[in-house]
mmCIF file of C-alpha atoms in Angstrom:
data_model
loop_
_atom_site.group_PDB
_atom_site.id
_atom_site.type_symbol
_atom_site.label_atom_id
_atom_site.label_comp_id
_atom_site.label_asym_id
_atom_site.label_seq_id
_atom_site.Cartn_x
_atom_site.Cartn_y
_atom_site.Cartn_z
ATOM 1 C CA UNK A 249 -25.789 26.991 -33.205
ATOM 2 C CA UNK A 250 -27.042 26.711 -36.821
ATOM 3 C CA UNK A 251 -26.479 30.428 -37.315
ATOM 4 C CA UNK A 252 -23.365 30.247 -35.766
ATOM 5 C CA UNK A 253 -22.169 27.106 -38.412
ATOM 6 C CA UNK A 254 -23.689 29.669 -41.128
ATOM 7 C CA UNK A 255 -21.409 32.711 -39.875
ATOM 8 C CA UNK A 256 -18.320 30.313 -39.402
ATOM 9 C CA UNK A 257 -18.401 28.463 -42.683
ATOM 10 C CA UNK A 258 -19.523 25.463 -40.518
ATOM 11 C CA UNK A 259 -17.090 25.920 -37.893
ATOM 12 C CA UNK A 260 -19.382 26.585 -34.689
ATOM 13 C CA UNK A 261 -17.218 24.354 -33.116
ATOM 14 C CA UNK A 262 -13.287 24.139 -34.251
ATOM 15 C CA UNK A 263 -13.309 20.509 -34.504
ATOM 16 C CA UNK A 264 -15.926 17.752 -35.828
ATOM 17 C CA UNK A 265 -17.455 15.705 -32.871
ATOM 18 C CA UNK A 266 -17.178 11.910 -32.670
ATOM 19 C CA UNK A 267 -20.918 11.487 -34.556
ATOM 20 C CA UNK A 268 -19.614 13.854 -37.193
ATOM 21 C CA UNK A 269 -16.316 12.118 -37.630
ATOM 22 C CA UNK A 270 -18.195 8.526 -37.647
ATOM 23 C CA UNK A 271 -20.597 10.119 -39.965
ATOM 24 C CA UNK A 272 -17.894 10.758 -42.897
ATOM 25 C CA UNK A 273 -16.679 7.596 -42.526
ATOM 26 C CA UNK A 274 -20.090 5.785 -43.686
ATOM 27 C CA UNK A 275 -21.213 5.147 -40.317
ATOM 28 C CA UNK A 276 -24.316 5.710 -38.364
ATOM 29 C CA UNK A 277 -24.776 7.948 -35.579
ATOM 30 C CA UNK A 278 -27.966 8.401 -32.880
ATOM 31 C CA UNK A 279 -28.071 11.493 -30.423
ATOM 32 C CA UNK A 280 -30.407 11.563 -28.013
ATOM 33 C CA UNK A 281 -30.807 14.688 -25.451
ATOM 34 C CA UNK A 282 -33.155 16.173 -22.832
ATOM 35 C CA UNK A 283 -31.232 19.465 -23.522
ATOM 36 C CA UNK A 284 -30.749 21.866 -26.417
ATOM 37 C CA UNK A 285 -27.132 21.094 -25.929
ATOM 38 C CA UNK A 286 -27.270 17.322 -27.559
ATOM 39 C CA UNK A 287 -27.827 19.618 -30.393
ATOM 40 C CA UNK A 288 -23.470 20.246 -30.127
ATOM 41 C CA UNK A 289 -22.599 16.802 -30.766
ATOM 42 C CA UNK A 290 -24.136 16.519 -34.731
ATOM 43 C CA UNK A 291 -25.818 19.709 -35.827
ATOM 44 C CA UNK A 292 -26.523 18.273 -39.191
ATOM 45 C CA UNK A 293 -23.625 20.541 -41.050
ATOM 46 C CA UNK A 294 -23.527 18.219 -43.921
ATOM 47 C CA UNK A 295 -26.520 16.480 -44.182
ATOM 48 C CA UNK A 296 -25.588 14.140 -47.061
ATOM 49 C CA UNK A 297 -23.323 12.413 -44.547
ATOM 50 C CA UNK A 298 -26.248 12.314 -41.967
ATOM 51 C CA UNK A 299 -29.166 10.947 -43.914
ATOM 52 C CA UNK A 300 -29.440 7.671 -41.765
ATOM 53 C CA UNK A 301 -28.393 9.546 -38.435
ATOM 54 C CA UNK A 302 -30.924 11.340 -36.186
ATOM 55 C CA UNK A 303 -30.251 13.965 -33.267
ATOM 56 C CA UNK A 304 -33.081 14.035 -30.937
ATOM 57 C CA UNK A 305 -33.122 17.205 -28.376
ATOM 58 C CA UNK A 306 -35.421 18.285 -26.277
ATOM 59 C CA UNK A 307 -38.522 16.684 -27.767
ATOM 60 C CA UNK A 308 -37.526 17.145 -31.146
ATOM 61 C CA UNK A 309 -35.409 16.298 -34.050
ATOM 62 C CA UNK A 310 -32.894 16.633 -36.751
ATOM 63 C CA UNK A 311 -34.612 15.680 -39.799
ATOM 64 C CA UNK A 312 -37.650 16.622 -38.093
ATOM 65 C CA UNK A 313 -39.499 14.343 -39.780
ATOM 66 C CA UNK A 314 -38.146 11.235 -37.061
ATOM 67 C CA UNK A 315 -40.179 13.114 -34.867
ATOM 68 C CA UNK A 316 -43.799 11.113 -35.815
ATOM 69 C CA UNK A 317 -42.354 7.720 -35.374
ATOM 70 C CA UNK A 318 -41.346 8.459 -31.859
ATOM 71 C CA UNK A 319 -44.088 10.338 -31.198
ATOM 72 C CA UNK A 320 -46.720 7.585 -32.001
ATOM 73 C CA UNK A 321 -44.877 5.095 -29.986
ATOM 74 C CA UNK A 322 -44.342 7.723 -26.809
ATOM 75 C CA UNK A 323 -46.531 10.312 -27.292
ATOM 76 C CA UNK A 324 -45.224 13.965 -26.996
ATOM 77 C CA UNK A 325 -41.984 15.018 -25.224
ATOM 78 C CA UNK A 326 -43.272 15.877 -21.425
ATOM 79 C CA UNK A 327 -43.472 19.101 -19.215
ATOM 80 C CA UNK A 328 -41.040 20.110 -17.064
ATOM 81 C CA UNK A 329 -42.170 19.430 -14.036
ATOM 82 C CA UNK A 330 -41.371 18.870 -10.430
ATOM 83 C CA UNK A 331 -37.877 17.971 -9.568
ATOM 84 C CA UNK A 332 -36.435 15.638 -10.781
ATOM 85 C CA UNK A 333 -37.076 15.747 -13.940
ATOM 86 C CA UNK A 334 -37.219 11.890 -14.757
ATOM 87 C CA UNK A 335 -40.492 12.031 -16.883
ATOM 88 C CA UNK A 336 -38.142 13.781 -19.792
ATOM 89 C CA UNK A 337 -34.986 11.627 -19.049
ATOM 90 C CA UNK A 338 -36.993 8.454 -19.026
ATOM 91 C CA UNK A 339 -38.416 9.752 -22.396
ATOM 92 C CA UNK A 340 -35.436 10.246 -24.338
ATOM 93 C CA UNK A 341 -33.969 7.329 -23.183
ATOM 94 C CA UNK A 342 -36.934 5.170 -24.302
ATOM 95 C CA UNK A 343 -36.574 7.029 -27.555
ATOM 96 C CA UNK A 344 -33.032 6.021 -28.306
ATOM 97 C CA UNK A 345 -33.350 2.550 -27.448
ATOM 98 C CA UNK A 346 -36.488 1.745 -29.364
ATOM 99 C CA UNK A 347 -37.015 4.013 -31.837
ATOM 100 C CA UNK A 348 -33.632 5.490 -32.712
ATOM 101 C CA UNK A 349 -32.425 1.749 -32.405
ATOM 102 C CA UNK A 350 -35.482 -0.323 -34.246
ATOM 103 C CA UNK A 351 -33.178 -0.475 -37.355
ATOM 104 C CA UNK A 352 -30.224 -1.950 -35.162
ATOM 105 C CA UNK A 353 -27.795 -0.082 -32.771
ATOM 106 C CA UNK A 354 -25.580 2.629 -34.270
ATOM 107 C CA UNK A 355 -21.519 2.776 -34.518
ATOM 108 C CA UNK A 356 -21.649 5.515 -32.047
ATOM 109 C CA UNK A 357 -25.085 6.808 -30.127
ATOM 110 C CA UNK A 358 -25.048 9.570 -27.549
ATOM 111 C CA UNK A 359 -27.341 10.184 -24.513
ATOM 112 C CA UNK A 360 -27.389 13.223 -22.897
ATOM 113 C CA UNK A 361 -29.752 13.690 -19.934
ATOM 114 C CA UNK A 362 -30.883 16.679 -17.485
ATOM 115 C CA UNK A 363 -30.282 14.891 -14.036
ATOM 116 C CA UNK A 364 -28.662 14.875 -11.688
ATOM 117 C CA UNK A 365 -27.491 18.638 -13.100
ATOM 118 C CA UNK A 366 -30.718 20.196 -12.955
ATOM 119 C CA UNK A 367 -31.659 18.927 -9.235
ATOM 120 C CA UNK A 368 -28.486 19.868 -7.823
ATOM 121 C CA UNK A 369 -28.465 23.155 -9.463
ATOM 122 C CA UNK A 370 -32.153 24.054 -8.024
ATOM 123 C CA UNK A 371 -31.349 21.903 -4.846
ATOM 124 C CA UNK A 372 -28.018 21.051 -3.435
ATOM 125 C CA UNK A 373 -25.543 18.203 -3.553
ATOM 126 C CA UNK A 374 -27.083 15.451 -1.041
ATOM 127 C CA UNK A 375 -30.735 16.493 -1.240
ATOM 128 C CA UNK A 376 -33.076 14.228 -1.571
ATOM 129 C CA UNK A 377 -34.166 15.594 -4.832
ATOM 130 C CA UNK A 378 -30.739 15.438 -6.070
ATOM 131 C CA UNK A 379 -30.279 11.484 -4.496
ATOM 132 C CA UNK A 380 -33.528 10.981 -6.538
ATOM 133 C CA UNK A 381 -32.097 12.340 -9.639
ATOM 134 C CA UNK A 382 -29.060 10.208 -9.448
ATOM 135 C CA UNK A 383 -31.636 7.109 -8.958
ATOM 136 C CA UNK A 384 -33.269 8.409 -12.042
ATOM 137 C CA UNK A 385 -30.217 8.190 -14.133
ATOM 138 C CA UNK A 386 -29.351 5.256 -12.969
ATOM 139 C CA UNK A 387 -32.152 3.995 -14.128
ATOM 140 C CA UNK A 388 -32.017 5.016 -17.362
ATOM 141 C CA UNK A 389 -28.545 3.468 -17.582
ATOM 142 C CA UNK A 390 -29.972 0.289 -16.543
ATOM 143 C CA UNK A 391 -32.393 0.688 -19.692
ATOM 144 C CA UNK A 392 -29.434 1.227 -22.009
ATOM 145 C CA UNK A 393 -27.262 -1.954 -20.771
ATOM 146 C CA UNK A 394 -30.600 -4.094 -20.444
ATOM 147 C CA UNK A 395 -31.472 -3.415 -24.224
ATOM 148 C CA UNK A 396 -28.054 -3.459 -25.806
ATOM 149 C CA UNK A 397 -27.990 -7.334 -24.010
ATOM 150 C CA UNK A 398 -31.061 -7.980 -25.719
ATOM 151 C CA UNK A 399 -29.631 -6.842 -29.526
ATOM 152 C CA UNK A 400 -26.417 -8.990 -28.420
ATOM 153 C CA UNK A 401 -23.937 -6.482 -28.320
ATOM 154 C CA UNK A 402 -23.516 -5.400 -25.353
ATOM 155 C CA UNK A 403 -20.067 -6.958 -24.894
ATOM 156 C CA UNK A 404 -18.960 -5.417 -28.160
ATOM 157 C CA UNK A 405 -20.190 -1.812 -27.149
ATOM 158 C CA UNK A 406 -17.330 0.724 -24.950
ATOM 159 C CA UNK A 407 -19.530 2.493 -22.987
ATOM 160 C CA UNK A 408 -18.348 6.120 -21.596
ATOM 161 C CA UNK A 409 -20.306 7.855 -18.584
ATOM 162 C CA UNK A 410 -19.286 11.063 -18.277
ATOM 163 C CA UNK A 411 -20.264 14.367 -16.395
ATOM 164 C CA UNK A 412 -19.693 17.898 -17.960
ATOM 165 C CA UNK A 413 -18.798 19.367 -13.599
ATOM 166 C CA UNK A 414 -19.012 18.623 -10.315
ATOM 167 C CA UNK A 415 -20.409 20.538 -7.189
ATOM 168 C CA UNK A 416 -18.900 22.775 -4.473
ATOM 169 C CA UNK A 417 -19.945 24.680 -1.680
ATOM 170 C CA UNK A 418 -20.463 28.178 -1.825
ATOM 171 C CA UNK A 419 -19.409 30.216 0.946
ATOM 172 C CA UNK A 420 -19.628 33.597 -0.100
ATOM 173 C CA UNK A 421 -20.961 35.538 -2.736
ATOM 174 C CA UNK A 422 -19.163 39.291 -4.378
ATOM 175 C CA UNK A 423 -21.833 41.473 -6.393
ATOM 176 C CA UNK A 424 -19.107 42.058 -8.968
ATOM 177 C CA UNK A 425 -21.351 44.624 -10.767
ATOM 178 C CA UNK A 426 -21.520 46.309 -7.910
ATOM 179 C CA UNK A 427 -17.988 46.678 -7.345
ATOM 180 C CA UNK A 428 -17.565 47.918 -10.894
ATOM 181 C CA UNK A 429 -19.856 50.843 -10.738
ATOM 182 C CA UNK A 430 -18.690 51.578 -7.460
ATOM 183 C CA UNK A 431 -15.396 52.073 -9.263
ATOM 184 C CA UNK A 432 -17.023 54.641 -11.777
ATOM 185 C CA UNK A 433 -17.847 52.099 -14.811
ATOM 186 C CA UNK A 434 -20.656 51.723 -16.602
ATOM 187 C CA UNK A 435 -21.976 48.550 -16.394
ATOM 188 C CA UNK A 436 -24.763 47.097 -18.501
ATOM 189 C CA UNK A 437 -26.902 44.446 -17.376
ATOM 190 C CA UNK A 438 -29.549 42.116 -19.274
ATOM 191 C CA UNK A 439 -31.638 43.491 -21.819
ATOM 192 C CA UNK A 440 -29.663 46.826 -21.938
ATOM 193 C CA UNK A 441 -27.382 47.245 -25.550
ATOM 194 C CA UNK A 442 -23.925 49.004 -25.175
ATOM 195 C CA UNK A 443 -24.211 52.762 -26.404
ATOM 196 C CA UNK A 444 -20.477 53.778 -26.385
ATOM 197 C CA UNK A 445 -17.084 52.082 -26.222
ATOM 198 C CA UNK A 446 -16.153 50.752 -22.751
ATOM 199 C CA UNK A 447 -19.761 50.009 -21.786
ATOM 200 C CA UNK A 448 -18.787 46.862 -19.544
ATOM 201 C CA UNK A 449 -20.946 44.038 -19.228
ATOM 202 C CA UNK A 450 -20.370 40.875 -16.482
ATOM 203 C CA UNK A 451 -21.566 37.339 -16.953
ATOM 204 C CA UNK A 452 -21.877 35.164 -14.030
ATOM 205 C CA UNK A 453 -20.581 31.628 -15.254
ATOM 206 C CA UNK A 454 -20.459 29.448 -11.706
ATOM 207 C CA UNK A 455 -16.970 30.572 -9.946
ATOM 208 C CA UNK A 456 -16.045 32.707 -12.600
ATOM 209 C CA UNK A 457 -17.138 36.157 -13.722
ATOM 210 C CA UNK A 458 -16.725 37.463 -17.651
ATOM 211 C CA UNK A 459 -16.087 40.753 -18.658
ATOM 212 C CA UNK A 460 -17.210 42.328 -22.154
ATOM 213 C CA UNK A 461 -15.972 45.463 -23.097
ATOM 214 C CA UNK A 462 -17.826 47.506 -25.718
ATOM 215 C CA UNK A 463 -15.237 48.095 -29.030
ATOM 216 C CA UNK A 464 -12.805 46.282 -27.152
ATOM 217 C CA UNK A 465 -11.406 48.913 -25.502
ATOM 218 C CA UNK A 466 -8.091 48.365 -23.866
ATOM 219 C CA UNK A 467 -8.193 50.816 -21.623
ATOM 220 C CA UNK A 468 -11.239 49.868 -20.280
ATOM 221 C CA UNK A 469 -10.135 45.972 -19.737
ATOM 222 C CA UNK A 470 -7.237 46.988 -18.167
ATOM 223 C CA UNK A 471 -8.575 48.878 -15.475
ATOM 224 C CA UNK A 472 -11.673 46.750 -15.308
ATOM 225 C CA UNK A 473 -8.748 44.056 -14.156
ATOM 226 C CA UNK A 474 -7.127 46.518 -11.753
ATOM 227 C CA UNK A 475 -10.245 46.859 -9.874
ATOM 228 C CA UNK A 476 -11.042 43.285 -9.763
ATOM 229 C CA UNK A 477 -7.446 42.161 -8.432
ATOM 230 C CA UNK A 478 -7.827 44.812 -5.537
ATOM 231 C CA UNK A 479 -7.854 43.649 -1.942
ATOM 232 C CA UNK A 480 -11.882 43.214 -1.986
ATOM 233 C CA UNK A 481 -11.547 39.753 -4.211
ATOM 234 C CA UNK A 482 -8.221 38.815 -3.066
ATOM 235 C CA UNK A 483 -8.619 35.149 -2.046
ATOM 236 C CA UNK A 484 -8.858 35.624 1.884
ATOM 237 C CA UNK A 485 -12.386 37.099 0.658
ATOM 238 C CA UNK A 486 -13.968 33.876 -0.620
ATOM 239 C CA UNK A 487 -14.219 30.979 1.828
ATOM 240 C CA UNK A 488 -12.546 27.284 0.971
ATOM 241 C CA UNK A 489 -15.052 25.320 -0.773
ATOM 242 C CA UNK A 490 -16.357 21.681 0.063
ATOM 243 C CA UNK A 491 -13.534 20.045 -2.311
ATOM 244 C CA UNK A 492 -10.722 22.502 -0.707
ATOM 245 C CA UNK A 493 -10.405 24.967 -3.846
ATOM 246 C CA UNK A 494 -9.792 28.270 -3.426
ATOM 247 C CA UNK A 495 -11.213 31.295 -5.738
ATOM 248 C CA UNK A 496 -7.995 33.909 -6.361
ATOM 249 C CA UNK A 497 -8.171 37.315 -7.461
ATOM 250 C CA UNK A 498 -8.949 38.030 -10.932
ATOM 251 C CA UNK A 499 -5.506 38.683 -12.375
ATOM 252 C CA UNK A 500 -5.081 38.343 -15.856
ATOM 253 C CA UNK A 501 -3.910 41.856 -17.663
ATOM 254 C CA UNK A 502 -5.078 41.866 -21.521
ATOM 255 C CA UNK A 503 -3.242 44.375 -24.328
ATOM 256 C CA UNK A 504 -5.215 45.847 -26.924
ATOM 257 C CA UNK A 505 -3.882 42.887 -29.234
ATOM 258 C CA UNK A 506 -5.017 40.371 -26.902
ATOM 259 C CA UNK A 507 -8.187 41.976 -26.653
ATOM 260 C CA UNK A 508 -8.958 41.593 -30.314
ATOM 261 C CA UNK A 509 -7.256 38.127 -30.485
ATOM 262 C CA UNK A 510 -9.420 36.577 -28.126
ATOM 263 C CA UNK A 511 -12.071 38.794 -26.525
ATOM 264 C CA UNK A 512 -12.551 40.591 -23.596
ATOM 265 C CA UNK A 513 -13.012 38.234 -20.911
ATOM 266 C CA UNK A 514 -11.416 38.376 -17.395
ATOM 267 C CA UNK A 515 -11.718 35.033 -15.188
ATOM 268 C CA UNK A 516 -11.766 33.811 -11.817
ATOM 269 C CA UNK A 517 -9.317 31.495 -12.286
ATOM 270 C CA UNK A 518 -9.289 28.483 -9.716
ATOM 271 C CA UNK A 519 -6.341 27.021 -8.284
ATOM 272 C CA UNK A 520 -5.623 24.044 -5.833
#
């Protein structure tokens, strides 16, 4: 993400985030993560704005000197273990209430944690690993409101929960690679670099599928799409899923100028 802010001219992202935002206007900010991604919401662009602010992610920081402190008081960030994964959410929430908010509690703090997401990934909705997980965060939520009654501001703090997706059933699964070479294209997979223009390569992203053409090449895209809206993906071909959506064909036709507008990528768009 830092490379990508050095490519962009600090535009990884096309807008600030809220920590960013409160940052430049003199206020103090506190992210705290079990994930790499917590790393999104103040990636330290300008860090004259940040010098009070600390983004904690995945057992470590941003100045990574507020590491010791929390270190000494919780000792190092622990292993992944068995699911769920409450010994790292438990951490980082201990970290941002004591540590990251010794000094007093922030104009805007952040905690991002791996459960229930990771359970129900490995698991399933319902599972008792994934019932755990929810306990877990729950939990940790608890910790949050119990400490900001204890600094006395808990009735002057909006607190947001939020969730970045839910969970449906799977019915069926389409090797979309497959389908692809079957169709004469040359698809390249993990690990493999694109040699020539129109190399294809598909990235599985949930319900969707992305396509990537090599050079952009339109007439690769185009009948990349053909194939995919054939009768084989057609929406009779994937099987209603626990929240009653539907998968439909891949569908979307791109133009050369598309193509180099935004990119090649073909979805699985889902409609109600």
């Amino acid at each position: 993400m830092q490379k990508g802010d050095q490519l962009r001219g600090a535009h990884y992202l096309g807008a600030a985030t809220i920590a960013e935002i409160v940052q430049r206007a003199g206020g103090r900010t506190a992210i705290a993560g079990t994930k790499t991604v917590s790393l999104l919401h103040d990636r330290k662009v300008s860090p004259a704005q940040a010098q009070q602010s600390v983004t904690l992610f995945s057992g470590a920081t941003l100045p990574g000197t507020a590491l010791a402190s929390i270190a000494r008081e919780l000792g190092v960030f622990p292993e992944s273990g068995r699911l769920p994964d409450a010994a790292q959410n438990d951490w980082t929430t201990r970290a941002l209430t004591g540590s990251l908010w010794k000094e007093g509690v922030p104009e805007f703090s952040l905690l991002w944690l791996s459960e229930p997401d990771r359970s129900e990934h490995a698991d399933a909705p319902g599972s008792e690993t994934a019932l755990a997980a929810v306990t877990s965060s729950d939990r940790n939520l608890a910790m949050i409101l119990r400490v900001l009654e204890s600094k006395g501001v808990r009735e002057q703090t909006n607190i947001l929960v939020a969730s970045d997706h839910g969970f449906s059933t799977v019915g069926r699964a389409i090797d979309v690679r497959a389908l692809l070479r079957a169709a004469g294209f040359k698809v390249i997979v993990d690990g493999e670099v694109a040699t020539q223009s129109g190399d294809l390569r598909v990235v599985g992203n949930g319900g969707t599928a992305l396509f990537y053409v090599a050079e952009h090449d339109g007439a690769t895209i185009r009948a990349a799409d053909r194939v995919a809206a054939t009768n084989r993906l057609r929406r009779r071909d994937f099987l209603a899923s626990s929240s009653g959506w539907n998968i439909p064909s891949l569908r979307r036709a791109f133009t050369d100028r598309e193509c180099r507008r935004r990119g090649d990528v073909v979805s699985l768009d889902r409609s109600a």
